[in-house]
């Protein structure tokens, strides 16, 4: 009996020890971020005086990353906050940071927990303006440094891409790739120009059939295999990327520009063939008695 | 008004210019080879280095260290000389390429300007103006002749067509 009681006491003491160890571990983990903030210079007293808990310091960096999101969309590398042990990039938003902090039930942490988890998130996302201004002032050098470093990374990457693409461009010069649809378009323009010169031009403008042809091409384009055109990193695209324009906007603009180029090429081939056939017909017309 | 074969003259000039442009790299390498006097020296140095390396591989470093080291020094010296030679040759090639390109672009610009000067007021060809409505003014620029095809429009069209054609062929 006594041994049973002793073993019960032992197990209870072990579990209590385990619980205490767990509490200590959590306390250490939760306080690590606070220690880093103090090292950096964000005083705990300022946060408490402003009525903010220590927890919003961590989402500040997330919010800063969110602000810089339009700049760093697809081409930029994510630069995680150096002060977050769990931060892994732009994908990590406030919900991914230090899970231990979230709704911590620990009574020993000594922090003023603001209600439930959702209230905390609401408080994180909708800080009062005065607090945000003071945070901005203190966080702006770090934000500026992070922004500078991320832009520097992207500039280095783009420089590498440009250097890789330069030999290929030097060798290939400005050769345009002729995929099947493009060849089809050009042949169609040639044939239409000859047809229009022989039969149609007396009745209406030569550009009307051309516009009809282009509309037909727009509809026929989906029946042709799509050729994935590798977007070349040129000095212009690199400059646009570094100036803050999102990569998607640049890609769409380049795509539109390419389509306009295709239509212009069709028009040139059409007009050239029309004039050439006109001159040939005049030549044969003058030669025949 | 319009000269009979003006359109063909412009087309021929544009074709010639684009053809020369594609042949520029081979022309510049050919000219740099002609200008380069000591091309044989480089191949001699390469042969010498190969022979010395072959000889060095036949020598045992333990048994004939002095000879091995002497050969090694000779190889290094010749290699350095070869590197300097290659560097100067590459720089000369780059300079030649640059000169050839500059000359070509000057000649091309002169040709284009002379064509535009000649056909500034004369269209290269004339068609009924209703055929090219509603852009007859744009097409006729700068001649102002109704139904005429101006030199600028024809130059742009020919340039595009010739580029496409040469790309397809090459």
PDB file of C-alpha atoms in Angstrom, chain A residues 71 76-77 79 144-160 242:
ATOM      1  CA  UNK A  71       6.591  45.286 -55.534  1.00  0.00           C
ATOM      2  CA  UNK A  76      11.202  38.973 -56.200  1.00  0.00           C
ATOM      3  CA  UNK A  77      12.512  36.737 -53.538  1.00  0.00           C
ATOM      4  CA  UNK A  79      12.680  38.216 -47.477  1.00  0.00           C
ATOM      5  CA  UNK A 144      13.548  50.516 -45.534  1.00  0.00           C
ATOM      6  CA  UNK A 145      16.500  48.214 -45.007  1.00  0.00           C
ATOM      7  CA  UNK A 146      14.409  45.149 -45.766  1.00  0.00           C
ATOM      8  CA  UNK A 147      13.016  46.791 -48.852  1.00  0.00           C
ATOM      9  CA  UNK A 148      16.491  47.786 -49.994  1.00  0.00           C
ATOM     10  CA  UNK A 149      17.826  44.284 -49.418  1.00  0.00           C
ATOM     11  CA  UNK A 150      14.977  42.642 -51.269  1.00  0.00           C
ATOM     12  CA  UNK A 151      15.405  45.011 -54.202  1.00  0.00           C
ATOM     13  CA  UNK A 152      19.127  44.373 -54.190  1.00  0.00           C
ATOM     14  CA  UNK A 153      18.493  40.635 -54.299  1.00  0.00           C
ATOM     15  CA  UNK A 154      16.138  41.050 -57.228  1.00  0.00           C
ATOM     16  CA  UNK A 155      18.566  43.336 -59.033  1.00  0.00           C
ATOM     17  CA  UNK A 156      21.302  40.733 -58.658  1.00  0.00           C
ATOM     18  CA  UNK A 157      19.005  37.993 -59.947  1.00  0.00           C
ATOM     19  CA  UNK A 158      17.948  40.069 -62.924  1.00  0.00           C
ATOM     20  CA  UNK A 159      21.554  40.925 -63.656  1.00  0.00           C
ATOM     21  CA  UNK A 160      22.377  37.238 -63.681  1.00  0.00           C
ATOM     22  CA  UNK A 242      12.989  47.195 -60.348  1.00  0.00           C
TER      23      UNK A 242
END
